Short mmCIF file of C-alpha atoms in Angstrom, two decimals:
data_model
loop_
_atom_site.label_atom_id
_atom_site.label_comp_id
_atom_site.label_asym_id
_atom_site.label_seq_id
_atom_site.Cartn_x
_atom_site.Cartn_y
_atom_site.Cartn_z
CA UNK A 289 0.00 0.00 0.00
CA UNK A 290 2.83 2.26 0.90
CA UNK A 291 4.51 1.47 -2.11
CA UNK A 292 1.42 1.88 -4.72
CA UNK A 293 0.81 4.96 -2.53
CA UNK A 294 4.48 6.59 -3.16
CA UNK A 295 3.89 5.54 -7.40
CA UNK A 296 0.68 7.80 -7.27
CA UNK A 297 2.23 10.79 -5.45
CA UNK A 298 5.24 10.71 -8.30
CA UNK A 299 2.53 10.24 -10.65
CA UNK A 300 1.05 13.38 -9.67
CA UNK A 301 3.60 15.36 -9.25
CA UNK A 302 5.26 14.50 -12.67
CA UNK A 303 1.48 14.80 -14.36
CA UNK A 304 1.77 18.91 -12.48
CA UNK A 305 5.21 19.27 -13.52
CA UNK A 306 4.03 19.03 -17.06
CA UNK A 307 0.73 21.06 -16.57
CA UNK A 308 2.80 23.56 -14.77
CA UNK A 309 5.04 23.78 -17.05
CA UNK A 310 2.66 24.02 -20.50
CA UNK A 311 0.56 26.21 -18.47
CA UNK A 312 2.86 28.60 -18.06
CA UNK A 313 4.08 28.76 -21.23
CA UNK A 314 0.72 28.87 -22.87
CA UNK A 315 -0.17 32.03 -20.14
CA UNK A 316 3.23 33.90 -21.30
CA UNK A 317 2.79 33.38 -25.34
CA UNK A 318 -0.75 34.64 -24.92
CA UNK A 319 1.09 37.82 -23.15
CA UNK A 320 3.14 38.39 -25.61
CA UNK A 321 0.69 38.16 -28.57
CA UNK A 322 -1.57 40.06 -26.72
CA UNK A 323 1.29 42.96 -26.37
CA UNK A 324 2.48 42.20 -30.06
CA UNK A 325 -0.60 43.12 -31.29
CA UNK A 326 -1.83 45.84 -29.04
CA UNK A 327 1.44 47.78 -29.95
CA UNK A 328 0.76 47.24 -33.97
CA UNK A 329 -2.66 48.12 -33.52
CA UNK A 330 -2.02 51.06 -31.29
CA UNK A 331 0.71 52.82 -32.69
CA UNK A 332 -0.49 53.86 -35.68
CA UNK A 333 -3.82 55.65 -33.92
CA UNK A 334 -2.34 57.21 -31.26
CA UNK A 335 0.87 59.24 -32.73
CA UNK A 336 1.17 61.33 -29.60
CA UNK A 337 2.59 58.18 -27.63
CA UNK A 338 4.05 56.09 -30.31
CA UNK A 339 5.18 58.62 -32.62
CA UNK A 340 5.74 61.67 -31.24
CA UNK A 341 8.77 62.50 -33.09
CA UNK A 342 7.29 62.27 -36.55
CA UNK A 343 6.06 65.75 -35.82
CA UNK A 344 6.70 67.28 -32.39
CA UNK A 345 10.96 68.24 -32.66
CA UNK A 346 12.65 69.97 -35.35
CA UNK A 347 13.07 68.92 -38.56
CA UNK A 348 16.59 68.35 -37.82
CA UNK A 349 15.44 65.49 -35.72
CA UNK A 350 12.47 64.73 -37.07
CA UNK A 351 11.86 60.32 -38.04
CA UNK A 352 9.87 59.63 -41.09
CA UNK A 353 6.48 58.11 -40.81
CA UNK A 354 6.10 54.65 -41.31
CA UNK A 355 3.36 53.69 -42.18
CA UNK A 356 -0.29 52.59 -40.78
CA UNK A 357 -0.21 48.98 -41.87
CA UNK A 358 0.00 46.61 -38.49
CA UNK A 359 3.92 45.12 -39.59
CA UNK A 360 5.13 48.18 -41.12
CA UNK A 361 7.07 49.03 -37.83
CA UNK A 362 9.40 45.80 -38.46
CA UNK A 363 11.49 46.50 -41.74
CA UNK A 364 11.70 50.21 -40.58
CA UNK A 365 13.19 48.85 -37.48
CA UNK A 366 15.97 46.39 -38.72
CA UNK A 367 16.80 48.71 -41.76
CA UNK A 368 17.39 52.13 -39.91
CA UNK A 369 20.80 53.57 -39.70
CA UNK A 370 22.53 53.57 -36.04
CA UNK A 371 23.52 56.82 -36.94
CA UNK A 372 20.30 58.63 -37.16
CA UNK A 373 19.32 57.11 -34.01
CA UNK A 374 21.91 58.75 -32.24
CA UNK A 375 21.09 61.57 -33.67
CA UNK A 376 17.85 61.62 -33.16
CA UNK A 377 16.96 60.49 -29.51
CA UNK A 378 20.95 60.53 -28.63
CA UNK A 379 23.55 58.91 -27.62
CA UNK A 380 22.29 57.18 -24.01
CA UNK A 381 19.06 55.79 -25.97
CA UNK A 382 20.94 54.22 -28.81
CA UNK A 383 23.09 52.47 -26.26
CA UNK A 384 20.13 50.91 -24.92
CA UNK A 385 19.01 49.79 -27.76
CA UNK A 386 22.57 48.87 -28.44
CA UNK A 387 22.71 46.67 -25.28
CA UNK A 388 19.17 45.08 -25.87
CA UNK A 389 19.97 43.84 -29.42
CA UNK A 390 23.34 42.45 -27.76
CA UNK A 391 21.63 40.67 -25.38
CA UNK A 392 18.95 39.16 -27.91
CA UNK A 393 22.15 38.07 -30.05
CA UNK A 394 23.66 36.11 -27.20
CA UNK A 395 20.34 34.68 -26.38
CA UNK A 396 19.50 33.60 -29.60
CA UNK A 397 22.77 31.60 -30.10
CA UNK A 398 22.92 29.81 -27.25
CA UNK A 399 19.56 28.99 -27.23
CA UNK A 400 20.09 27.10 -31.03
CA UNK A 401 23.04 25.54 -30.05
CA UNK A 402 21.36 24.16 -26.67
CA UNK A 403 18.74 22.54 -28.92
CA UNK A 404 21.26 21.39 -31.50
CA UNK A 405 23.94 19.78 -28.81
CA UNK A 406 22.81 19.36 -25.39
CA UNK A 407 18.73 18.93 -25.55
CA UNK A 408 19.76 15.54 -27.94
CA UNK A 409 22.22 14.66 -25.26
CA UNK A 410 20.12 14.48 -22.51
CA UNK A 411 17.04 13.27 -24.03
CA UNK A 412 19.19 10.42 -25.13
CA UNK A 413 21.04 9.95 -21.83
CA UNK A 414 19.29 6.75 -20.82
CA UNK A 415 19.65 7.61 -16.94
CA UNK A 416 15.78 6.99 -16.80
CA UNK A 417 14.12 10.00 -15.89
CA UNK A 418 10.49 10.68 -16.88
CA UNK A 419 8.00 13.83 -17.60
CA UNK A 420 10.42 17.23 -18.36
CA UNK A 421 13.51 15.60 -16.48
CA UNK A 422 13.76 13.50 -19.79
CA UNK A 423 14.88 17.08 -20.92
CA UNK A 424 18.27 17.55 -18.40
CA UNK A 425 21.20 16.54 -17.37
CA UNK A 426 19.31 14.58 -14.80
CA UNK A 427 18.87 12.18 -17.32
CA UNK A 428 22.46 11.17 -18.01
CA UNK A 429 24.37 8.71 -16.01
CA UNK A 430 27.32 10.53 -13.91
CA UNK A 431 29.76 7.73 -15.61
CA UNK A 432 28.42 8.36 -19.69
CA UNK A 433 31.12 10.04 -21.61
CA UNK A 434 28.02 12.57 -22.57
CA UNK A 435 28.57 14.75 -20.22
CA UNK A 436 32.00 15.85 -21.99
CA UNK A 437 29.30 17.32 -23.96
CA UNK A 438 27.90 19.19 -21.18
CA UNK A 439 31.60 20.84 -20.32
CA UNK A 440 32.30 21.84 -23.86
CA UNK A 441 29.15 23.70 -24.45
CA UNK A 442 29.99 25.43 -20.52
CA UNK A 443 33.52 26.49 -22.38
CA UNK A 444 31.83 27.74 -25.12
CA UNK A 445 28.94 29.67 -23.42
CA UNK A 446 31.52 31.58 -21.80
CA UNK A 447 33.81 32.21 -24.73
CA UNK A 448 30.89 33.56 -26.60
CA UNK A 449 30.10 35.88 -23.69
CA UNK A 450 33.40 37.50 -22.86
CA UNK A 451 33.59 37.78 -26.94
CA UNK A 452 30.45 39.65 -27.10
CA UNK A 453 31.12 42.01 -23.71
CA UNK A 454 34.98 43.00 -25.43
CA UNK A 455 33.58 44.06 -28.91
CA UNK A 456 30.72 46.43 -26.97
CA UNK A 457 33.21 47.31 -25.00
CA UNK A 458 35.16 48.56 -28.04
CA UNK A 459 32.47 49.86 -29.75
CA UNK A 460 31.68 51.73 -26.60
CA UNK A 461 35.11 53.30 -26.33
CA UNK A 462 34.60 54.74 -29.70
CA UNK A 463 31.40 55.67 -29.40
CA UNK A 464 32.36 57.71 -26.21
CA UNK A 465 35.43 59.13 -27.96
CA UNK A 466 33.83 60.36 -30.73
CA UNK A 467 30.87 61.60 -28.83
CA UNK A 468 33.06 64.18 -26.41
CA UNK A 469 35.09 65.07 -29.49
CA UNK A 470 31.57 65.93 -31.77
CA UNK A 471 31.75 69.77 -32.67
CA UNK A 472 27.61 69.18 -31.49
CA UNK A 473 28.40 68.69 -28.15
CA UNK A 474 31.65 69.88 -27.97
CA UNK A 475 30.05 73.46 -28.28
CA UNK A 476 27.74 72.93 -25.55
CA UNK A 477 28.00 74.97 -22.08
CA UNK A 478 27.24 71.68 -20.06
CA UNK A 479 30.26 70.18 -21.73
CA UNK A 480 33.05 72.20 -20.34
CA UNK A 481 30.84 72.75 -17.02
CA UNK A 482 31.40 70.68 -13.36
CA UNK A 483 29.30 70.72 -10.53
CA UNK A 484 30.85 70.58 -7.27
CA UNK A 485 29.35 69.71 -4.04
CA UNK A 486 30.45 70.07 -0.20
CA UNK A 487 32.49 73.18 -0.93
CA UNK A 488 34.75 74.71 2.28
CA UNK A 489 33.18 77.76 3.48
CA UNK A 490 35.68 79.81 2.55
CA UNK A 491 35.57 78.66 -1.23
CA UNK A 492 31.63 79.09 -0.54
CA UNK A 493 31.90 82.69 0.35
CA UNK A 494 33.83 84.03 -1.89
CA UNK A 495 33.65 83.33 -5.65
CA UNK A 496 37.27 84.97 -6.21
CA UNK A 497 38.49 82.54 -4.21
CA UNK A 498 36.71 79.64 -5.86
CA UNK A 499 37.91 80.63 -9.74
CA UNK A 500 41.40 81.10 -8.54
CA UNK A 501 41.29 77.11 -7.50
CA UNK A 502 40.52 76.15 -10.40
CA UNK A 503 41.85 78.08 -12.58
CA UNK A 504 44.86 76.59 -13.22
CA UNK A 505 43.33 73.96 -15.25
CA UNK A 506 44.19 74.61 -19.21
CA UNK A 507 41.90 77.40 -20.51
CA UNK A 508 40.71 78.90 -17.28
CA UNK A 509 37.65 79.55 -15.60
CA UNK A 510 35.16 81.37 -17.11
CA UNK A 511 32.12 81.85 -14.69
CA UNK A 512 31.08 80.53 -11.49
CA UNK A 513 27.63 80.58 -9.66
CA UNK A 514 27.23 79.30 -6.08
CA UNK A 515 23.96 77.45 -5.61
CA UNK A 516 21.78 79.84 -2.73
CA UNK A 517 19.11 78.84 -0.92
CA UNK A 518 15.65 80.00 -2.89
CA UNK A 519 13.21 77.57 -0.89
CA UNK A 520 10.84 80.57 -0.07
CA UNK A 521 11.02 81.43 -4.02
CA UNK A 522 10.85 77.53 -4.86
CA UNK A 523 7.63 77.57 -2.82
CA UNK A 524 5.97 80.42 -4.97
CA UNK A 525 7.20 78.75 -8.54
CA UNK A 526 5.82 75.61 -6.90
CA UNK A 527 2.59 77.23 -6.39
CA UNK A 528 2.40 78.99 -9.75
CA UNK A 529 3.33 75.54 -11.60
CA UNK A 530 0.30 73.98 -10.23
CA UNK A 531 -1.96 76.73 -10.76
CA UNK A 532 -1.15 76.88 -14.60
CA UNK A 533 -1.19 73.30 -15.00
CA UNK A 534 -4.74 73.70 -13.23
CA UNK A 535 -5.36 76.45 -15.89
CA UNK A 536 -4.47 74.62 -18.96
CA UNK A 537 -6.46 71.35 -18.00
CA UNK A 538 -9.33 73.52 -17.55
CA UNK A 539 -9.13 75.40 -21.07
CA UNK A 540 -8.15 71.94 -22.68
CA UNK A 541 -11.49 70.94 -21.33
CA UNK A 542 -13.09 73.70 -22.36
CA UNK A 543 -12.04 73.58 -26.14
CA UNK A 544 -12.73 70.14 -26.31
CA UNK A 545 -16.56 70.47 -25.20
CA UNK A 546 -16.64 73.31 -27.29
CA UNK A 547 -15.14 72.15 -30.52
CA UNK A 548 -18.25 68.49 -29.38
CA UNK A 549 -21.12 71.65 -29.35
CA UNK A 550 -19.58 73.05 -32.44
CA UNK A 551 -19.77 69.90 -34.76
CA UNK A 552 -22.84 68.95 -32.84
CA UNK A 553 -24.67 72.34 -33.73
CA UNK A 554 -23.18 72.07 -37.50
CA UNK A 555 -24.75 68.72 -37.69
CA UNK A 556 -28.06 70.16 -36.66
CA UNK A 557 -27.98 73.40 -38.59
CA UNK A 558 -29.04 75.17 -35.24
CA UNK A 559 -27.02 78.02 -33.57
CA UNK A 560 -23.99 77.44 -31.57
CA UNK A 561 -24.02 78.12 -27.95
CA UNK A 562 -21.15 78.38 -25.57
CA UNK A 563 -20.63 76.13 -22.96
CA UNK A 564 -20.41 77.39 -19.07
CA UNK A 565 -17.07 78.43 -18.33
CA UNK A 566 -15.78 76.59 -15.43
CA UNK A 567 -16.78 78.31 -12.06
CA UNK A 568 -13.90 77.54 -8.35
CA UNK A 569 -13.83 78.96 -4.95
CA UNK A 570 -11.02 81.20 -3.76
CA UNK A 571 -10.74 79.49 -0.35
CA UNK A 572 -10.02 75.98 0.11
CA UNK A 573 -12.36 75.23 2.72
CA UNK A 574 -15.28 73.59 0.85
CA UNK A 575 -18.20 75.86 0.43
CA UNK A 576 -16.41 79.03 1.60
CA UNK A 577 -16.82 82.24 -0.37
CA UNK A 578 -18.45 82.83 -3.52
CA UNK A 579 -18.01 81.48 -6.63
CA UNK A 580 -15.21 83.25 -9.43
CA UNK A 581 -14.77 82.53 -12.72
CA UNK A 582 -11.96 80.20 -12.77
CA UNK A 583 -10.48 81.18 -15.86
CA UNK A 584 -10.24 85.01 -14.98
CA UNK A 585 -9.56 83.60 -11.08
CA UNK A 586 -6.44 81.47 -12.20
CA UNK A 587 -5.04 83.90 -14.47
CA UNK A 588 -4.99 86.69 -12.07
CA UNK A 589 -3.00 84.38 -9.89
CA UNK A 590 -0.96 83.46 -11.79
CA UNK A 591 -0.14 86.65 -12.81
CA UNK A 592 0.38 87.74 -9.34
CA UNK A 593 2.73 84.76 -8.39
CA UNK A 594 4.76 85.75 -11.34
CA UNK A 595 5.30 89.85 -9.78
CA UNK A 596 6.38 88.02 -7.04
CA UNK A 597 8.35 85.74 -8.92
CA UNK A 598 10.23 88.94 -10.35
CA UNK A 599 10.89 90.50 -7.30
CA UNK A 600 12.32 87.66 -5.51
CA UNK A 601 14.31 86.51 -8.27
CA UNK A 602 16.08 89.96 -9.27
CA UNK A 603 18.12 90.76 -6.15
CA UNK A 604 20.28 86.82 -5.82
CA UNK A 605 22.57 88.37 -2.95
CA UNK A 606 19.66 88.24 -1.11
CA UNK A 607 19.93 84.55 -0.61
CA UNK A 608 22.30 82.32 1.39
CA UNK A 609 25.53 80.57 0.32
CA UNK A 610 25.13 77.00 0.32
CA UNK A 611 28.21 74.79 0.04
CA UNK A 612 27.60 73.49 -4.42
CA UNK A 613 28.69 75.91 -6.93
CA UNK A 614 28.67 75.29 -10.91
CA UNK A 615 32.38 75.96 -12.36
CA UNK A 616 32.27 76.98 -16.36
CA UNK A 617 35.46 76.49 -17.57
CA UNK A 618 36.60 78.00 -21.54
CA UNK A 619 37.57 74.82 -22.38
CA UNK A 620 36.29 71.22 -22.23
CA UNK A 621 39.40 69.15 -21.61
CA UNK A 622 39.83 71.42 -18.18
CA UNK A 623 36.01 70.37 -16.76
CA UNK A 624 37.37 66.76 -17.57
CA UNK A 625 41.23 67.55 -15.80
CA UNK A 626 39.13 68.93 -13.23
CA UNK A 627 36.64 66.44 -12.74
CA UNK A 628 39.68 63.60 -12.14
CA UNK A 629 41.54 65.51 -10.02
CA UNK A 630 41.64 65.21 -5.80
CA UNK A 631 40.55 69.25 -5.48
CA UNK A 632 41.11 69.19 -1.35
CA UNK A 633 43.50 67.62 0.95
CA UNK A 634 40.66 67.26 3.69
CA UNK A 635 38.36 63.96 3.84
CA UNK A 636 35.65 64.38 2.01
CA UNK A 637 35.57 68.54 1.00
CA UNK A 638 34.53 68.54 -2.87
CA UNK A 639 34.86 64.83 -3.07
CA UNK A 640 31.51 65.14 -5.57
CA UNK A 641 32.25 66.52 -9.00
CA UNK A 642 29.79 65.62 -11.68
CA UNK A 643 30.47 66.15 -15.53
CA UNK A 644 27.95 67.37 -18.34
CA UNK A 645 25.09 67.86 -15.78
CA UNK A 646 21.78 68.82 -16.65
CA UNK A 647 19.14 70.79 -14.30
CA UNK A 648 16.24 67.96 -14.82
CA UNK A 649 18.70 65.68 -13.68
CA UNK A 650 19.96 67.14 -10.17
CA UNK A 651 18.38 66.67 -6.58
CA UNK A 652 18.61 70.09 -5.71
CA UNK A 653 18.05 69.16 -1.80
CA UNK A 654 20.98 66.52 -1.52
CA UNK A 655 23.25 68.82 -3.04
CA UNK A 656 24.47 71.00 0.55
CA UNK A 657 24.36 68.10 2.70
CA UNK A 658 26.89 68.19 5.23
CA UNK A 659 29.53 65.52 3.97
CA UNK A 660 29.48 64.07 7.17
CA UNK A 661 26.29 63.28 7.70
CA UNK A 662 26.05 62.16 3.75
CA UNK A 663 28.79 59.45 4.68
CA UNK A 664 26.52 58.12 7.67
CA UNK A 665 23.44 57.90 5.56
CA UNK A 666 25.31 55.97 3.44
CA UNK A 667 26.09 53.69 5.82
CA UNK A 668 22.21 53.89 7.15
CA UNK A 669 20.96 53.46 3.81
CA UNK A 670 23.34 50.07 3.23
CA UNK A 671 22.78 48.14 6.08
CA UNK A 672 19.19 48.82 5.58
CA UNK A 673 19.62 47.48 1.93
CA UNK A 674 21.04 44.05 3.50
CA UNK A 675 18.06 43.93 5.65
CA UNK A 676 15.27 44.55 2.90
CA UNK A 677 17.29 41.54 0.65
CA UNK A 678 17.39 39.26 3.38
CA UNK A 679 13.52 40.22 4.14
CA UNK A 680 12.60 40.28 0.37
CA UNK A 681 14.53 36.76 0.48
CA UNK A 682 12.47 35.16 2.93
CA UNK A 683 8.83 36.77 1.35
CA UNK A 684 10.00 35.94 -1.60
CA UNK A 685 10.54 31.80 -0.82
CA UNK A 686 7.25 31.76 1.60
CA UNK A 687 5.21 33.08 -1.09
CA UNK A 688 6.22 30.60 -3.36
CA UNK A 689 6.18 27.55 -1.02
CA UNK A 690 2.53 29.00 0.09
CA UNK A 691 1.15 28.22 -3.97
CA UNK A 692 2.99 25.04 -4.39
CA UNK A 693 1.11 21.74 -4.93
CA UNK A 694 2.34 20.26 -1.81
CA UNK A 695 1.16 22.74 0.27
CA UNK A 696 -2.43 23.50 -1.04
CA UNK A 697 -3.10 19.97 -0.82
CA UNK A 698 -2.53 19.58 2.86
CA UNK A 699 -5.06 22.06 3.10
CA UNK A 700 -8.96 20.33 4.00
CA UNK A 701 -11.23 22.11 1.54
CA UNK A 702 -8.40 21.73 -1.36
CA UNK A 703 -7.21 18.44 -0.35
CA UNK A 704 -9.91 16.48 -3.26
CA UNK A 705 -8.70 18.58 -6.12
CA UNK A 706 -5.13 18.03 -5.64
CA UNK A 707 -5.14 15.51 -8.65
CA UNK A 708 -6.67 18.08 -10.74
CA UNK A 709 -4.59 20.07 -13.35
CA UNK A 710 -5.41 23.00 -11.83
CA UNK A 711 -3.06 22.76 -9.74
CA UNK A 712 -0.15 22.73 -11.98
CA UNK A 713 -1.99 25.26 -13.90
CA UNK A 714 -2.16 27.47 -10.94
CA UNK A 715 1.47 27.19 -9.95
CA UNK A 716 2.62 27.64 -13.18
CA UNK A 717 1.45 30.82 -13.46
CA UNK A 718 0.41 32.70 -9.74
CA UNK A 719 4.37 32.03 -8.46
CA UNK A 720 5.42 34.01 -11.37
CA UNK A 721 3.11 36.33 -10.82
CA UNK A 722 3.43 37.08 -6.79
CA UNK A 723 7.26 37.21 -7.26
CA UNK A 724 7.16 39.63 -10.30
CA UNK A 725 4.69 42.18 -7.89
CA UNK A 726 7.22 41.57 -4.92
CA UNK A 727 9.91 41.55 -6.95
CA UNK A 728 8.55 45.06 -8.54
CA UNK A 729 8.77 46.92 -5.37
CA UNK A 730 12.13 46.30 -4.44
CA UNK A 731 13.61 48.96 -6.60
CA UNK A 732 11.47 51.57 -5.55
CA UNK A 733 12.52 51.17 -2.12
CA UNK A 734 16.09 51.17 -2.93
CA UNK A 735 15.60 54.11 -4.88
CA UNK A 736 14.28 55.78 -2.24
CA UNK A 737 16.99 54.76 0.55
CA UNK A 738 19.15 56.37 -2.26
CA UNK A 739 17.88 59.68 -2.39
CA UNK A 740 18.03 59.70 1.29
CA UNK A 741 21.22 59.04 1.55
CA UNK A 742 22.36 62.03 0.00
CA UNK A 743 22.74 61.32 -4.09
CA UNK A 744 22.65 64.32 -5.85
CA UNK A 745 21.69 63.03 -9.31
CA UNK A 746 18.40 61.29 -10.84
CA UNK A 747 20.95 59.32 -13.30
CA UNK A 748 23.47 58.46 -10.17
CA UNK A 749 20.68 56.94 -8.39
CA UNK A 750 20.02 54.80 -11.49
CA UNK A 751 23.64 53.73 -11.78
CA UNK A 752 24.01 52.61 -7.97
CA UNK A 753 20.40 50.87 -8.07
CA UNK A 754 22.14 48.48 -10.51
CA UNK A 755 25.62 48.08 -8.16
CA UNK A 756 22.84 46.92 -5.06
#
């Protein structure tokens, strides 16, 4: 009984490995397709998301249209020059791109010569296996000469790795080369421009003092600005942001029920009549105070905020000294001289110097963080990285184990249906999808432990998130 008991249970499990195993490759070909064709029916009716560049740059960087037929996109794709996509979208785009098409390359070659070499080898192993271990090594005896096979293909996997990493590697070299030598960017401010952070008083407080340290790089200095602390005029352009992006959803909504009653009355032959104009309240107490037109309202506002804006923004000196300044030098080979070179004999004083930044890309509040307490948010921000693995580790391996077969069948109202292919259905595809949510939040929380440790860049943030 024991014995005929023990056949079943492999039985069943085997039978589940299979159904888990078709199921979930059945649930992520219907994904794709379902993506596949959503894009090519999608992309041609809705040009603002998929082809915004067809018409919204400059000519200079405007892509031709390709066409409204569904497979159109695919011969544009494979026959389009790597040159005009670096011109286009630029140089950090096309190296995605670059790096995806690597990757598919690798994939695609090991995967035919895995089918070619090893899937014959271990199908015809003889070791015995059943179900999908028919398909692994599991399924060759330790002593066959086969697994020579095995070894070779390791050897070459790796050789055809490290091949493919050295020749991007190359190609990246160039590419960055020629890209810091390009008259185009060459002539740009942000190219011969540093940003320093966690500046020595003294160099804060005086800008004379500042050029004269770095001007003995080739070329000279030609400007420097010391960030200041605008939060009270940050708060206002905060507030008048909001209040004209308030303003322009209203009017959009208001031309687009106009332009409706407009076709609607041409339709009809009958006279066309303006819709209401949208009415708001001054306060924001519900129900306080009468009712304004919020066009006129908004406008005044805004209006306002910007006198203020004026004011605020005309007299600089008027603001405090914070310890991150912006050194412009006359040539570009000095920003990089000066970007490489130790610019303080104390620990940590101007340790940060970032290259070619751009204002999107700067978080303006880590930038005059004491470098002190910087370091021990660091070290905050680590060990609590080592926690939220281990944690993520152990939610991650509980919520799996909790959708396995074994386990839902011990439970009493599942226990009957644990012979059904449900079961392998459902952990073929529910794992995968629990550990892709859990897995999903992870980065946001480490990109958030970043910022509060101090990073003063967007794109820096993005560069360590791949190093945890």
């Amino acid at each position: 009984m024991a014995d005929s008991s023990s056949v079943s249970d492999d039985s069943n499990t085997d039978d589940n490995s299979v159904s888990t195993f078709t199921s979930s490759l059945v649930f992520n070909i219907v994904v794709a397709a379902v993506i596949f064709i959503a894009f090519c029916v999608l992309r041609s009716r809705f040009k603002r998301v998929y082809a915004p560049r067809t018409y919204a740059v400059g000519k200079e960087k405007r892509s031709p249209s390709i066409g409204a037929q569904m497979l159109a996109w695919i011969p544009a794709v494979l026959k389009v020059d790597e040159d005009k996509i670096i011109k286009r979208v630029g140089l950090d785009t096309y190296m995605f791109l670059r790096y995806m098409r690597s990757m598919f390359v690798i994939f695609v070659v090991l995967s035919f010569l895995s089918l070619v070499t090893i899937l014959p080898v271990n199908i015809t192993g003889g070791a015995g296996a059943t179900e999908l271990n028919v398909l692994t090594i599991a399924n060759v005896p330790s002593e066959s000469t086969k697994l020579w096979v095995h070894i070779v293909f390791f050897m070459l996997f790796v050789a055809w790795v490290l091949r493919n990493i050295f020749v991007e590697l190359q190609v990246y070299t160039r590419l960055r080369i020629w890209w810091l030598t390009n008259p185009s960017h060459a002539q740009k401010i942000g190219s011969s421009t540093i940003m320093v952070s966690s500046l020595p008083q003294a160099l804060a407080d005086s800008d004379k003092k500042l050029e004269s340290t770095f001007d003995m790089f080739p070329g000279g200095v030609r400007q420097v600005i010391v960030n200041r602390n605008c939060s009270d005029l940050e708060e206002i352009v905060d507030e008048r942001d909001k209040l004209a992006a308030k303003l322009e959803k209203l009017l959009t909504s208001y031309a687009a029920t106009s332009e409706k009653l407009h076709k609607k009355a041409a339709k009809k032959n009958s006279t066309y009549k303006e819709p209401k104009r949208p009415m708001m309240r001054e306060s924001k107490v519900p129900f306080k105070g009468p009712k304004l037109d919020a066009f006129e309202f908004l406008a005044s506002k805004i209006g306002e905020l910007n006198r203020r804006i004026s004011e605020l923004g005309g007299d600089p000196t008027q603001f405090k000294r914070q310890s991150s300044a912006f050194v412009f030098f006359n040539k570009q080979v000095a920003a990089h001289m000066a970007a490489q070179t130790v610019l303080d004999y104390k620990p940590f004083s101007m340790n940060l110097v970032s290259l070619d930044v751009s204002p999107d890309d700067i978080i303006w509040s880590n930038l005059n963080l004491n470098p002190y307490d910087r370091r021990i948010r660091s070290y905050i921000s680590m060990a609590a990285t080592v926690g939220l693995v281990i944690v993520w580790s152990i939610m991650t391996a509980a919520l799996t184990a909790l959708v396995s077969v074994k386990n839902l069948s011990k439970i009493p109202a599942l226990k009957n249906m644990s012979d059904s292919k449900f079961f392998g259905i459902f952990t073929g595809i529910v794992p995968a999808i629990v550990l892709a949510v859990v897995m999903a939040l992870l980065p946001i929380v480490l990109r958030l432990l970043l910022r509060l440790e101090g990073t003063p860049r967007v794109s820096e943030v993005n560069l360590r998130l791949l190093n945890r």
